[in-house]
mmCIF file of C-alpha atoms and ligand atoms in Angstrom:
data_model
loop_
_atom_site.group_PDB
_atom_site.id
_atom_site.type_symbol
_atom_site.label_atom_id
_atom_site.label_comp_id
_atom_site.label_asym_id
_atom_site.label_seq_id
_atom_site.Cartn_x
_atom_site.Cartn_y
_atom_site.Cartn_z
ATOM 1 C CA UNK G 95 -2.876 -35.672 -5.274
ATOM 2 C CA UNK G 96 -4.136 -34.250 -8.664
ATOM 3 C CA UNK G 97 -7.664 -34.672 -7.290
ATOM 4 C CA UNK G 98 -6.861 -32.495 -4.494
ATOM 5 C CA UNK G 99 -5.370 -29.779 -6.625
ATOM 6 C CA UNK G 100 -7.911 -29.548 -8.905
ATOM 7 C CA UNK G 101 -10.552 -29.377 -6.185
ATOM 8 C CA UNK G 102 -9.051 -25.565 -4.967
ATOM 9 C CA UNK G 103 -9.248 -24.237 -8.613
ATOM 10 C CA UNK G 104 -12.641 -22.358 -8.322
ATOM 11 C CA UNK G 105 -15.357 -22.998 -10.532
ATOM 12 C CA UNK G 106 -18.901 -22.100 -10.986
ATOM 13 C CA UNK G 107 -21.187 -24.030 -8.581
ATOM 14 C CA UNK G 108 -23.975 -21.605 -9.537
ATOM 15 C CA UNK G 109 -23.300 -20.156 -13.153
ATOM 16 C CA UNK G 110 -22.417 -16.434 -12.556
ATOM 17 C CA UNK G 111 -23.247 -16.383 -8.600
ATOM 18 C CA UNK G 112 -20.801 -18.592 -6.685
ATOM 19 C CA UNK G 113 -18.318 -21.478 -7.200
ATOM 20 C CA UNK G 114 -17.845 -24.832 -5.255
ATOM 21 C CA UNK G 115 -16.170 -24.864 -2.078
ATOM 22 C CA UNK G 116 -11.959 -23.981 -2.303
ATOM 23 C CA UNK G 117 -9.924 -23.547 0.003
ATOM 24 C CA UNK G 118 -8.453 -19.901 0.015
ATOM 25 C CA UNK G 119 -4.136 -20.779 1.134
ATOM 26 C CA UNK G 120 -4.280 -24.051 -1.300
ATOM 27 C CA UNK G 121 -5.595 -22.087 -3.966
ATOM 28 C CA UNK G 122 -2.828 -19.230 -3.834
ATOM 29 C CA UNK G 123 -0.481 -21.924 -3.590
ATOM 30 C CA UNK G 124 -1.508 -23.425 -6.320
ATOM 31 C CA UNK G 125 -1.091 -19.522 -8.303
ATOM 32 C CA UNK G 126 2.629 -19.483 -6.735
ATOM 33 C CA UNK G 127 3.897 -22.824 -7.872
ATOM 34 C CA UNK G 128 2.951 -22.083 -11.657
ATOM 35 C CA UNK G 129 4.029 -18.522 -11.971
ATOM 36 C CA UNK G 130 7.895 -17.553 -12.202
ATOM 37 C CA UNK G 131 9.525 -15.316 -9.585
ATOM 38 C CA UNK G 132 9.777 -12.206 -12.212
ATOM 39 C CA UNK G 133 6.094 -12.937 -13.011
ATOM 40 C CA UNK G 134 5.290 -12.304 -8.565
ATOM 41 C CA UNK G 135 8.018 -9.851 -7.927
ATOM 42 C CA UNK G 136 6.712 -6.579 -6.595
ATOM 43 C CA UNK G 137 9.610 -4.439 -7.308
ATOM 44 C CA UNK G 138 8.935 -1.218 -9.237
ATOM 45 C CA UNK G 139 8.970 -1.592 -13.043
ATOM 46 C CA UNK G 140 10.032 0.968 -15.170
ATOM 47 C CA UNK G 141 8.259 1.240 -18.447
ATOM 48 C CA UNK G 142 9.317 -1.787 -20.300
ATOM 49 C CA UNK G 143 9.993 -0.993 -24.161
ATOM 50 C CA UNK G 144 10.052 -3.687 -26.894
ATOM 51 C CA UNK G 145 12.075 -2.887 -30.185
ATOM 52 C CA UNK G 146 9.316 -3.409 -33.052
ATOM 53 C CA UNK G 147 11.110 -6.148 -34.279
ATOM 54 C CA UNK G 148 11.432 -8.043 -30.791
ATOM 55 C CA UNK G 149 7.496 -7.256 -30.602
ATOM 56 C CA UNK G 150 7.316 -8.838 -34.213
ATOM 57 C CA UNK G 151 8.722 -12.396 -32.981
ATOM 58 C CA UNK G 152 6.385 -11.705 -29.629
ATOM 59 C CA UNK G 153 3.091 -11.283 -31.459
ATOM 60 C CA UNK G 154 4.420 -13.766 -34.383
ATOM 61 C CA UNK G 155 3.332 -10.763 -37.080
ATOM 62 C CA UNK G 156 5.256 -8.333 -39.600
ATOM 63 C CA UNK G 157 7.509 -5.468 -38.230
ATOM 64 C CA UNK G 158 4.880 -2.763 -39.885
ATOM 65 C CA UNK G 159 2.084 -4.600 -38.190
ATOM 66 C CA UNK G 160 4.357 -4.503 -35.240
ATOM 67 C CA UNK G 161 4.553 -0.698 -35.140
ATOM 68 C CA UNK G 162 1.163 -0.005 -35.421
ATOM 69 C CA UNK G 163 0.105 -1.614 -32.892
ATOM 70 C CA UNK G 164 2.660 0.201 -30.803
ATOM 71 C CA UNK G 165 1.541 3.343 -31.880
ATOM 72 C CA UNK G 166 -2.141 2.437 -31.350
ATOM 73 C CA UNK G 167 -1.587 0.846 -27.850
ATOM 74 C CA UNK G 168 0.921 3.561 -26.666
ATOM 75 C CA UNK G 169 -0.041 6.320 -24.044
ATOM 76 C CA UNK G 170 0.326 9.501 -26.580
ATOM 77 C CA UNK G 171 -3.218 7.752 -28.337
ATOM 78 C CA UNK G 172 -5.176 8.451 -24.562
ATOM 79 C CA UNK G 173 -4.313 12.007 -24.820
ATOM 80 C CA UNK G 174 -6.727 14.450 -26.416
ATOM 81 C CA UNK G 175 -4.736 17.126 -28.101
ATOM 82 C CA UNK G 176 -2.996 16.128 -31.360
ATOM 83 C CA UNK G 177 0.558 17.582 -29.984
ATOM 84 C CA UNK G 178 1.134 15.797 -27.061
ATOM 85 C CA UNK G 179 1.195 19.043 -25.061
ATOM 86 C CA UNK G 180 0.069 19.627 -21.213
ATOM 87 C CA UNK G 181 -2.990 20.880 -21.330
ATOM 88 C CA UNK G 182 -5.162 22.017 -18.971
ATOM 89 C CA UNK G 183 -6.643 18.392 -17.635
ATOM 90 C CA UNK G 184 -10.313 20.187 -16.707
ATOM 91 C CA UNK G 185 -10.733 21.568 -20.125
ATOM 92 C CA UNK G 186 -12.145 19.117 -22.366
ATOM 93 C CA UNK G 187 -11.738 20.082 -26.283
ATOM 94 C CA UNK G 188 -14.487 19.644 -28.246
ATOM 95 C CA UNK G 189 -13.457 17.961 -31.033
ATOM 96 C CA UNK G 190 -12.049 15.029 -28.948
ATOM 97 C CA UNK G 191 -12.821 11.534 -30.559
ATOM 98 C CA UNK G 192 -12.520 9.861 -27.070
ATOM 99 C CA UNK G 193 -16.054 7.999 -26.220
ATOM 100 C CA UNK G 194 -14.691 8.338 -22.312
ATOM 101 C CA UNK G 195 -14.276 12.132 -22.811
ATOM 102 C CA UNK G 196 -17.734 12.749 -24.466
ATOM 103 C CA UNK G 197 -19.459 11.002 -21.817
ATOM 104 C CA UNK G 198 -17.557 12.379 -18.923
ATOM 105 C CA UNK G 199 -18.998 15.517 -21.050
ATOM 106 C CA UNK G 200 -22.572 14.282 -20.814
ATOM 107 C CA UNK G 201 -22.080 13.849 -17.257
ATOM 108 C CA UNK G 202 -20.780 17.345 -16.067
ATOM 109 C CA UNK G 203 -23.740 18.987 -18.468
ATOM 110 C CA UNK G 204 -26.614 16.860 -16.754
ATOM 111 C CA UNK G 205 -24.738 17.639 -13.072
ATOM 112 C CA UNK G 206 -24.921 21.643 -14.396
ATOM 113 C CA UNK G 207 -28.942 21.042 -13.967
ATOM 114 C CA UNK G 208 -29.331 19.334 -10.843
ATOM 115 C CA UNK G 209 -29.875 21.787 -7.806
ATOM 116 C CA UNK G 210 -27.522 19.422 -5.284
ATOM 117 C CA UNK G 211 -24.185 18.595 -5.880
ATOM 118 C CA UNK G 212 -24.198 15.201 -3.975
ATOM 119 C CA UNK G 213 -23.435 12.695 -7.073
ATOM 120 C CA UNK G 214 -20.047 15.036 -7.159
ATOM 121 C CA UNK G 215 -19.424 14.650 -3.797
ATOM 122 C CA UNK G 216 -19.802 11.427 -3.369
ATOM 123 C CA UNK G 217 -17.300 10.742 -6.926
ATOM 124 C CA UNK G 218 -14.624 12.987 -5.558
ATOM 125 C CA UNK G 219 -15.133 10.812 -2.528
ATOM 126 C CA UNK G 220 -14.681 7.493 -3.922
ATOM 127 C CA UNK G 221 -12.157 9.246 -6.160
ATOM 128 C CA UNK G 222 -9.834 10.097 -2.581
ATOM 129 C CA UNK G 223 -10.479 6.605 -1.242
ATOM 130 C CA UNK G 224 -9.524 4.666 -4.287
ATOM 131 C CA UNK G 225 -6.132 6.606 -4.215
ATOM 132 C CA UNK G 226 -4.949 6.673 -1.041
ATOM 133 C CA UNK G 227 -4.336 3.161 -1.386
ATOM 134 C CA UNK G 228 -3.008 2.803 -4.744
ATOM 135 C CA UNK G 229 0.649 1.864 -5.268
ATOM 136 C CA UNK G 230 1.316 2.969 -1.560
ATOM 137 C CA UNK G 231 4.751 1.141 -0.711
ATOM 138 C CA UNK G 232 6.135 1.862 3.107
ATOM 139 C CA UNK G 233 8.584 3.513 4.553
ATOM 140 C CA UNK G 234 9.927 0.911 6.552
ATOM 141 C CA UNK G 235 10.140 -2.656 4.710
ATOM 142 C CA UNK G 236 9.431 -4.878 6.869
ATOM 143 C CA UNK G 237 5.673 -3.616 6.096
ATOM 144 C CA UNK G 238 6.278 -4.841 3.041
ATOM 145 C CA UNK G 239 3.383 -6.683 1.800
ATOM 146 C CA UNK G 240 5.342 -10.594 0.919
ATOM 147 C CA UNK G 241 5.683 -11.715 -2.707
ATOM 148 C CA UNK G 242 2.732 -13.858 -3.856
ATOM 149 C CA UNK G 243 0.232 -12.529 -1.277
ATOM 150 C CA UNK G 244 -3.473 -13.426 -2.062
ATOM 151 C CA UNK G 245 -5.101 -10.240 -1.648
ATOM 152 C CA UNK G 246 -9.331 -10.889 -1.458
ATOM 153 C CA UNK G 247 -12.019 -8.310 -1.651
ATOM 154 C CA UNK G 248 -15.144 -8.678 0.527
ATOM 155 C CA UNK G 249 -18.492 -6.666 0.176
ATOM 156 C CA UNK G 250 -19.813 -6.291 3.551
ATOM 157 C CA UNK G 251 -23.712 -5.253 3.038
ATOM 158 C CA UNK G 252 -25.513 -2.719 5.566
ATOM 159 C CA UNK G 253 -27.950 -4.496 7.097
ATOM 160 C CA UNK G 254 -30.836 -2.808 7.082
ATOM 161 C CA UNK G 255 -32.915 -2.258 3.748
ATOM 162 C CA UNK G 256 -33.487 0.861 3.118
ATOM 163 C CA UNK G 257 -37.109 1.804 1.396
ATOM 164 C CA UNK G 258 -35.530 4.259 -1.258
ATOM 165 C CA UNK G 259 -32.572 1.989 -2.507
ATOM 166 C CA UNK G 260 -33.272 -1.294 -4.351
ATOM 167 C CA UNK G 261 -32.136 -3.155 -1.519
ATOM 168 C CA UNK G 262 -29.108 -5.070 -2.798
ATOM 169 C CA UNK G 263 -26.711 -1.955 -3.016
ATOM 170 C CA UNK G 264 -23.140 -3.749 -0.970
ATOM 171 C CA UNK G 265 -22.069 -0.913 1.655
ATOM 172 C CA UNK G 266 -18.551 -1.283 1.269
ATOM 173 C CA UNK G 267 -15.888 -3.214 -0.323
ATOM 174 C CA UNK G 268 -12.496 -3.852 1.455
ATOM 175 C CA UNK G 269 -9.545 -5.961 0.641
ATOM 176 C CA UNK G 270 -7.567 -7.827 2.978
ATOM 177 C CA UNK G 271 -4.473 -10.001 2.814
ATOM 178 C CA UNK G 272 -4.610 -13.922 3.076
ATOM 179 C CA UNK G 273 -2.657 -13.926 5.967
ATOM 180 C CA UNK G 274 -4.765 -11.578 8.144
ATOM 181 C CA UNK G 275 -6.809 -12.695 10.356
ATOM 182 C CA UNK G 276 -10.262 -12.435 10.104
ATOM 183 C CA UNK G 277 -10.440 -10.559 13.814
ATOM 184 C CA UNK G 278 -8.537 -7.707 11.722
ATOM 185 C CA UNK G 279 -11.330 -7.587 9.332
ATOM 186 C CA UNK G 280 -13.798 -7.471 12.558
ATOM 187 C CA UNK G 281 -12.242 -4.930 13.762
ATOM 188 C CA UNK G 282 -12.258 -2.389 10.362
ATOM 189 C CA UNK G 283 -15.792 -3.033 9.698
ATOM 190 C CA UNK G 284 -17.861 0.062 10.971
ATOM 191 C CA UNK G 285 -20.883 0.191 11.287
ATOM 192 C CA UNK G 286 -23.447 2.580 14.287
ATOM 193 C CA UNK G 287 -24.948 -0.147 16.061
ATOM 194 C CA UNK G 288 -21.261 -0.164 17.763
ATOM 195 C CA UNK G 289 -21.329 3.337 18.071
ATOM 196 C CA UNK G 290 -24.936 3.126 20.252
ATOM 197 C CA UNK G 291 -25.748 4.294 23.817
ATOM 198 C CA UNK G 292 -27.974 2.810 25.368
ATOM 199 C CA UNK G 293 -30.505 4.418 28.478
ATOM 200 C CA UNK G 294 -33.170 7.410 28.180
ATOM 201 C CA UNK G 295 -31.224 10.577 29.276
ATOM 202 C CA UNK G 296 -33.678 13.068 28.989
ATOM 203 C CA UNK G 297 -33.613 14.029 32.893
ATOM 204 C CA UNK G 298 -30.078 14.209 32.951
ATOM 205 C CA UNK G 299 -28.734 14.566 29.394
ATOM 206 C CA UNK G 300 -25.101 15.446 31.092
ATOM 207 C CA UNK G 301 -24.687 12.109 32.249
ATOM 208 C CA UNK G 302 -25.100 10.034 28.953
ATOM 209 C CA UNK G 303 -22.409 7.701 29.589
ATOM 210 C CA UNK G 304 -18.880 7.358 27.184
ATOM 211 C CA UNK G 305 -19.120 3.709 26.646
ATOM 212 C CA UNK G 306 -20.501 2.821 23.404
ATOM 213 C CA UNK G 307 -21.838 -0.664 22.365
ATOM 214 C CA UNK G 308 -18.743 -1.905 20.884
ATOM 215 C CA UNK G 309 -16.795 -1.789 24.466
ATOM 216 C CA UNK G 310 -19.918 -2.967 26.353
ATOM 217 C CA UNK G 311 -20.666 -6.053 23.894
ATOM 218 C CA UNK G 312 -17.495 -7.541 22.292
ATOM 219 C CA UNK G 313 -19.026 -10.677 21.466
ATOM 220 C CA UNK G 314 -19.418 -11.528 17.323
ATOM 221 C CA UNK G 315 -18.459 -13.968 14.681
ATOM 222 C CA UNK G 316 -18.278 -14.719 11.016
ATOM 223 C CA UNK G 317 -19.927 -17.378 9.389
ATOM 224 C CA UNK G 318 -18.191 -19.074 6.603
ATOM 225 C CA UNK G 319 -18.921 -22.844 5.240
ATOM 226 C CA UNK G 320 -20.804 -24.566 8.592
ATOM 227 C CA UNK G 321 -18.129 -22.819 11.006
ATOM 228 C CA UNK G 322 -18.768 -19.876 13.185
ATOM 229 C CA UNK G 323 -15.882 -18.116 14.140
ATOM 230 C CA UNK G 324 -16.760 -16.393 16.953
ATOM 231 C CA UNK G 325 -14.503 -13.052 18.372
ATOM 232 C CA UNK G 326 -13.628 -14.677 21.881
ATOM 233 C CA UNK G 327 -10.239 -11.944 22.191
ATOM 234 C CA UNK G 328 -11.463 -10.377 25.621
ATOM 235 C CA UNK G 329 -12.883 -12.446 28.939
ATOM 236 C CA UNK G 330 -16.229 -11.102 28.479
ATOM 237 C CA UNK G 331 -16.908 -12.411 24.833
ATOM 238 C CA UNK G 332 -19.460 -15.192 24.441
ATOM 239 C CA UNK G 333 -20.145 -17.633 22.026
ATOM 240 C CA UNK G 334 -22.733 -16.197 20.323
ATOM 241 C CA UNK G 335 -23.009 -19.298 17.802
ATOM 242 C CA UNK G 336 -23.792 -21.292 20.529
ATOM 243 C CA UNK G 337 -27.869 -21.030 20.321
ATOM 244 C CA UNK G 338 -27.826 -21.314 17.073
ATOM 245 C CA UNK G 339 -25.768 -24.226 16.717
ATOM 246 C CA UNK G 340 -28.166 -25.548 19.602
ATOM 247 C CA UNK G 341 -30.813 -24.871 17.931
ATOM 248 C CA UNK G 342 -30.177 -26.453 15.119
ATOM 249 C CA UNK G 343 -29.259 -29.862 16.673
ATOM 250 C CA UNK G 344 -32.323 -30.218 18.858
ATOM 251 C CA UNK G 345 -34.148 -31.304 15.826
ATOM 252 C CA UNK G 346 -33.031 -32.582 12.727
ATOM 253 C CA UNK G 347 -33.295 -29.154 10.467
ATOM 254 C CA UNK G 348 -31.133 -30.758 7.879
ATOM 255 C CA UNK G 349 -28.492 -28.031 8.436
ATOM 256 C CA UNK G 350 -25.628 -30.680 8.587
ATOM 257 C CA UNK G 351 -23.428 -30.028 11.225
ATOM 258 C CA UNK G 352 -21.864 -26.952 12.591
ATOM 259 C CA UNK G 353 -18.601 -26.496 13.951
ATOM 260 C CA UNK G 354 -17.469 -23.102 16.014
ATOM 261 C CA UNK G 355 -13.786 -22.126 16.688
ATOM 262 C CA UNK G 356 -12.507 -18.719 17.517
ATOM 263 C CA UNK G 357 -11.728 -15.735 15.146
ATOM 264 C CA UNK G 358 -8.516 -15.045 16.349
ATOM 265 C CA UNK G 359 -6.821 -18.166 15.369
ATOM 266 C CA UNK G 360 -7.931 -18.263 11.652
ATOM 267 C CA UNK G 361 -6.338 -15.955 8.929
ATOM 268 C CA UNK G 362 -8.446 -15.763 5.218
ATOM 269 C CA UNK G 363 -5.565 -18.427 4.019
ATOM 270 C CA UNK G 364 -7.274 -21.062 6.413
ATOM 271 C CA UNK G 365 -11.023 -20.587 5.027
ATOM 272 C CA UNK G 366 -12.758 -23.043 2.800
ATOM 273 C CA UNK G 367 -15.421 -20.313 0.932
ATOM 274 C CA UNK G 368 -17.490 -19.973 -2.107
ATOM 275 C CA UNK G 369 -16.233 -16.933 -4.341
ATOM 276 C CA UNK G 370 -19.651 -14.971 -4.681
ATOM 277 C CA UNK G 371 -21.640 -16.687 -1.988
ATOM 278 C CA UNK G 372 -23.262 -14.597 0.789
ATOM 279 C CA UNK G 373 -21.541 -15.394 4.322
ATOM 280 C CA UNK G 374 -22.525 -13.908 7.584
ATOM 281 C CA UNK G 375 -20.800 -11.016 10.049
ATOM 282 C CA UNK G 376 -23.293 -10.623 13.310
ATOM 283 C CA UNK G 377 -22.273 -8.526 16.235
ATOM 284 C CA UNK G 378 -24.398 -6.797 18.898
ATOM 285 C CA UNK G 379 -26.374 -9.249 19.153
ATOM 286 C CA UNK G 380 -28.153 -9.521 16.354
ATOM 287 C CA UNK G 381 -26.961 -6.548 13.954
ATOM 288 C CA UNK G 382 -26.219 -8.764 10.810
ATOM 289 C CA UNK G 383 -23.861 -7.940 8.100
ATOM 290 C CA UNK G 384 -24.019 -10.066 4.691
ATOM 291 C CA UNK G 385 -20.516 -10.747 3.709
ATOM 292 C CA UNK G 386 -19.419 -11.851 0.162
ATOM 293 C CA UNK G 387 -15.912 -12.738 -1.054
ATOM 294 C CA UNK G 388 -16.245 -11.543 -4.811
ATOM 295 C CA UNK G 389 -12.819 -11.762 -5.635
ATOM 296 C CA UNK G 390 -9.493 -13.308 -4.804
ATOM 297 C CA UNK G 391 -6.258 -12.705 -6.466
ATOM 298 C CA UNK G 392 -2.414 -12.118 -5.751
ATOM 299 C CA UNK G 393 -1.150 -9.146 -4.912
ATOM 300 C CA UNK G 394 0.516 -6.822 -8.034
ATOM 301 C CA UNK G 395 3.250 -4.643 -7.488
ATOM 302 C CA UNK G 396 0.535 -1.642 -8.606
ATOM 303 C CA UNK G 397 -1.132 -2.178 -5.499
ATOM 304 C CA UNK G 398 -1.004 -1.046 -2.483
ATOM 305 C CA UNK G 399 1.692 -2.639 -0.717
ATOM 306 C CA UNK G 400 1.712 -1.034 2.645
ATOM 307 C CA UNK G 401 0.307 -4.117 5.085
ATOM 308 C CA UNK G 402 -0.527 -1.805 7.674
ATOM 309 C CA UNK G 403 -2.993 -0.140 5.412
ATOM 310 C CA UNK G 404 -4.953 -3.418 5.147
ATOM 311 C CA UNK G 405 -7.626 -4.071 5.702
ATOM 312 C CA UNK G 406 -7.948 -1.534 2.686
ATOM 313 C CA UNK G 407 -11.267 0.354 1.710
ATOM 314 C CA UNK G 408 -12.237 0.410 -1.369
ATOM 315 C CA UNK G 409 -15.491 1.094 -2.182
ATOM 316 C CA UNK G 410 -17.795 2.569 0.788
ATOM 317 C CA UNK G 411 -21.244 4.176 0.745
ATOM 318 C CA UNK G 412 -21.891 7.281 1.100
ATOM 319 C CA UNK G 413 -24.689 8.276 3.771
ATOM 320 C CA UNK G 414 -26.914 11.403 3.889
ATOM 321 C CA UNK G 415 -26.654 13.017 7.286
ATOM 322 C CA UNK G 416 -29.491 13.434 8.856
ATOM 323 C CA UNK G 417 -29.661 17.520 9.804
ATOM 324 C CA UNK G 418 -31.149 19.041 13.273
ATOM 325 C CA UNK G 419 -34.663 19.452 12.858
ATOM 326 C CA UNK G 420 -34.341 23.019 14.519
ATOM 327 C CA UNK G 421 -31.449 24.965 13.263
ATOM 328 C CA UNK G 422 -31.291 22.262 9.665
ATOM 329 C CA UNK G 423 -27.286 22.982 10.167
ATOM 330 C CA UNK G 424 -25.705 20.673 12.616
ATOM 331 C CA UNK G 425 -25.618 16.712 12.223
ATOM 332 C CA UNK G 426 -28.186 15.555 14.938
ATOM 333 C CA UNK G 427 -27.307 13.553 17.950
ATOM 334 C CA UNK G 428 -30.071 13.371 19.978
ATOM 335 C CA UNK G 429 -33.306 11.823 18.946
ATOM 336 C CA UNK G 430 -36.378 12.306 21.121
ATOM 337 C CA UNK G 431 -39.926 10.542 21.546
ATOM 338 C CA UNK G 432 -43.316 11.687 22.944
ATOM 339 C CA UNK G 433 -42.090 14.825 22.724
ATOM 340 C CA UNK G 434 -44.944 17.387 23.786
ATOM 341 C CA UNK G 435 -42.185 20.038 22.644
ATOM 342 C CA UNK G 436 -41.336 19.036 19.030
ATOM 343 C CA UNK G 437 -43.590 19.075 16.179
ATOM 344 C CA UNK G 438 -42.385 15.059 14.785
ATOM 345 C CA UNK G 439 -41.930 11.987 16.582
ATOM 346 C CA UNK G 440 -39.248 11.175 16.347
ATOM 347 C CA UNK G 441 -37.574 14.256 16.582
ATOM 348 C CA UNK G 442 -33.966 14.635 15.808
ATOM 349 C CA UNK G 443 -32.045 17.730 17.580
ATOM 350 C CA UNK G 444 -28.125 19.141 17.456
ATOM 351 C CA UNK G 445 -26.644 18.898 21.087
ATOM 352 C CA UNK G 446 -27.315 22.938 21.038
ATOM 353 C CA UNK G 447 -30.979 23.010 20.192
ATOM 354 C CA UNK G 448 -31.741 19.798 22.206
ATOM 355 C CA UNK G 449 -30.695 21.803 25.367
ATOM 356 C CA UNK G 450 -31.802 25.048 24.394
ATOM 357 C CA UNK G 451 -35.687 23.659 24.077
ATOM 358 C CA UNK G 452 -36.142 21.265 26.850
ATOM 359 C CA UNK G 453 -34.021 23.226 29.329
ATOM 360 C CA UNK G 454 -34.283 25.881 31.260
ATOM 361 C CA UNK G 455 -30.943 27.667 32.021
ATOM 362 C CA UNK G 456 -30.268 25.710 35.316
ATOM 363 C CA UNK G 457 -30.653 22.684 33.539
ATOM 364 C CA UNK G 458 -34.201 21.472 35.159
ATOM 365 C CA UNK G 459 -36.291 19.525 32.313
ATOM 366 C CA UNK G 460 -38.944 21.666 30.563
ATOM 367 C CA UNK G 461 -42.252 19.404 29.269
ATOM 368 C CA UNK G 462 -42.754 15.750 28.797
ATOM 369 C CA UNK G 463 -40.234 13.738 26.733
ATOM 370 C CA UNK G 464 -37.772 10.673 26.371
ATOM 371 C CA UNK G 465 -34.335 11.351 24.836
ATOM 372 C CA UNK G 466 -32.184 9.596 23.497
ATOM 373 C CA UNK G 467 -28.256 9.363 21.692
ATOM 374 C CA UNK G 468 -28.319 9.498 18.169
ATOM 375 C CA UNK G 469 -26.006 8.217 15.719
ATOM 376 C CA UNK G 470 -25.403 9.035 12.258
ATOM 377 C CA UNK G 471 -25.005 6.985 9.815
ATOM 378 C CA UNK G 472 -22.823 9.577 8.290
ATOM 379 C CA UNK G 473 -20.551 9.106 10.658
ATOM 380 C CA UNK G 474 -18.274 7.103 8.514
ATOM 381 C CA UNK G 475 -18.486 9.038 5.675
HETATM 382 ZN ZN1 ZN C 140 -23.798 -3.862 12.374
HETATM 383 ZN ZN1 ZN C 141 -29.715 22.390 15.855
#
């Protein structure tokens, strides 16, 4: 029995990378049966106090050492005026001996001398996305996120490289609970190759149909440890796994042996994983997503405990739009090739200056041309 115990406590397999093989539900239980029930309770705390001397037997030091450290640690030393007062948070005084506030200062004097404000954007908008989350509770409680909850956070990686980053930058990090299950983390990943139409509309641009990729093909899986779990929800869902899995046994490729089941049936609780080491999300086909569970831990009453909110973003990045090559206003949505209209090929075009250029005004095509939909990949930002 102690054999199996110690088997779900994670530890390095790879120093730094990954560790061995645990399973995700054993582990948390593991986390519940050593901790008390004040140590996993999620009600609100209210600032606990310790008299200096009670903080004296705590740390096992003298009372005077006792209060200093209080005054030290406490929350009046992380405020930069000597009086304690309200002050303007945007005004940062000069003779502050914070090291955060000096280099926040750095920051806002190199952003003064750069022409585009996108690093500002894009903090304010990681700044909104890490708080909506944080310490959310619900208004009804049985949404209540349960006591002792393994929460784990997952970096889902675009997947193509791009030439200008260094190729290893994780799109976006989102936690989810233990006991969701892993179609519910399917279904909040975005990403435009759902968002696709497919066809050349460029004699009737009207008719472009609704249906997007993601209602069309509902077919995907995870891979996690030799088992695909493949998204078989809907009638129409195949087993994508089931070439590869073919594949691989009509030789010996020393792959071992996969195993597929269905994504629906398995929650995060039922995985066996390696913290750190890169898993696989494919839909459409063949759009593949790395995924990597970097961190699993239980839930703390600071966090957010609404469970409809999960799966919960947490980090996500932040796309350039890619403008109308006409009017340079309007996010483009139509992308055209061979165009003996447009200076580039591709082209990219609003919906307003596509129509304006290749059509007269009873809608009869003007020059040679295939169009297409475009998507933008900042439409998730
Ligand atoms: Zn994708
Ligand atoms: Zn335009």
């Amino acid at each position: 029995m102690a054999g199996r115990t110690d088997e779900n406590i994670p530890t390095y397999e790879v120093a730094n990378v990954n560790t061995k093989k645990i399973h995700v539900g054993s582990f948390g239980h593991l986390w519940r049966q050593n901790l008390s029930s004040c140590e996993l309770s999620l009600a609100e705390v209210s600032g606990v106090d310790l008299e200096d001397e009670e903080l004296a037997t705590e740390l096992d030091c003298t009372a005077d050492i006792a209060t200093e450290i209080k005054s030290l640690c406490s929350v009046d030393a992380l405020k930069s005026n000597e009086d304690g007062e309200e002050a303007d948070p945007e005004i940062i005084p000069e003779d502050s001996c914070l090291v955060t506030l000096s280099i926040r200062n750095k920051i806002i004097e190199r952003r003064k001398e750069m022409a585009v404000d996108r690093a500002f954007r894009q903090e304010v908008f990681l700044h909104e996305m890490e708080s909506c989350g944080l310490g959310a509770r619900p208004e009804d409680l049985s949404d209540m996120v349960d006591e002792g909850e393994l929460v784990l956070t997952l970096e889902v990686f675009h997947p193509v490289v791009y030439q200008k980053s260094n190729g290893n930058k994780p799109n976006v990090a989102i936690q989810v609970l233990g006991t969701q299950k892993l179609t519910e983390l399917r279904d909040a990943i975005k990403c435009v190759s759902d968002l696709q139409i497919g066809g050349e509309f460029s004699s009737n641009p009207d008719l472009a149909p609704e249906n997007i990729c993601k209602d069309l093909f509902k077919s995907a899986f995870f891979y996690f440890e030799g088992v695909f779990y493949n998204d078989m929800r809907y009638p129409e869902c195949r087993d994508l796994s089931s070439t590869i899995i073919g594949w691989s046994e009509s030789h010996d490729r020393g792959y071992g042996k996969f195993q597929s089941a269905k994504m629906e049936d398995f929650t995060f609780n039922d995985l066996n994983i390696k913290i750190g080491f890169p898993y696989l999300y494919c839909h459409q086909g063949d759009c593949e997503h790395i995924v990597t569970i970097v961190d699993i831990r239980l839930i703390h009453h600071e966090d957010c405990l609404d469970r409809r909110l999960y799966p919960l973003y947490v980090r996500k990045h932040w796309f350039c739009t890619r403008k109308c090559n006409v009017c340079n206003i309007y996010v483009a949505k139509w992308v055209t090739n061979q165009d003996s209209l447009a200076p580039d090929d591709p082209c990219f075009f609003c919906d307003v200056c596509f129509k304006m250029l290749h059509y007269d005004t009873e809608g009869n095509k003007l020059g040679d041309f295939l169009a297409y939909v475009y998507v933008d990949h900042g439409t998730f930002n």
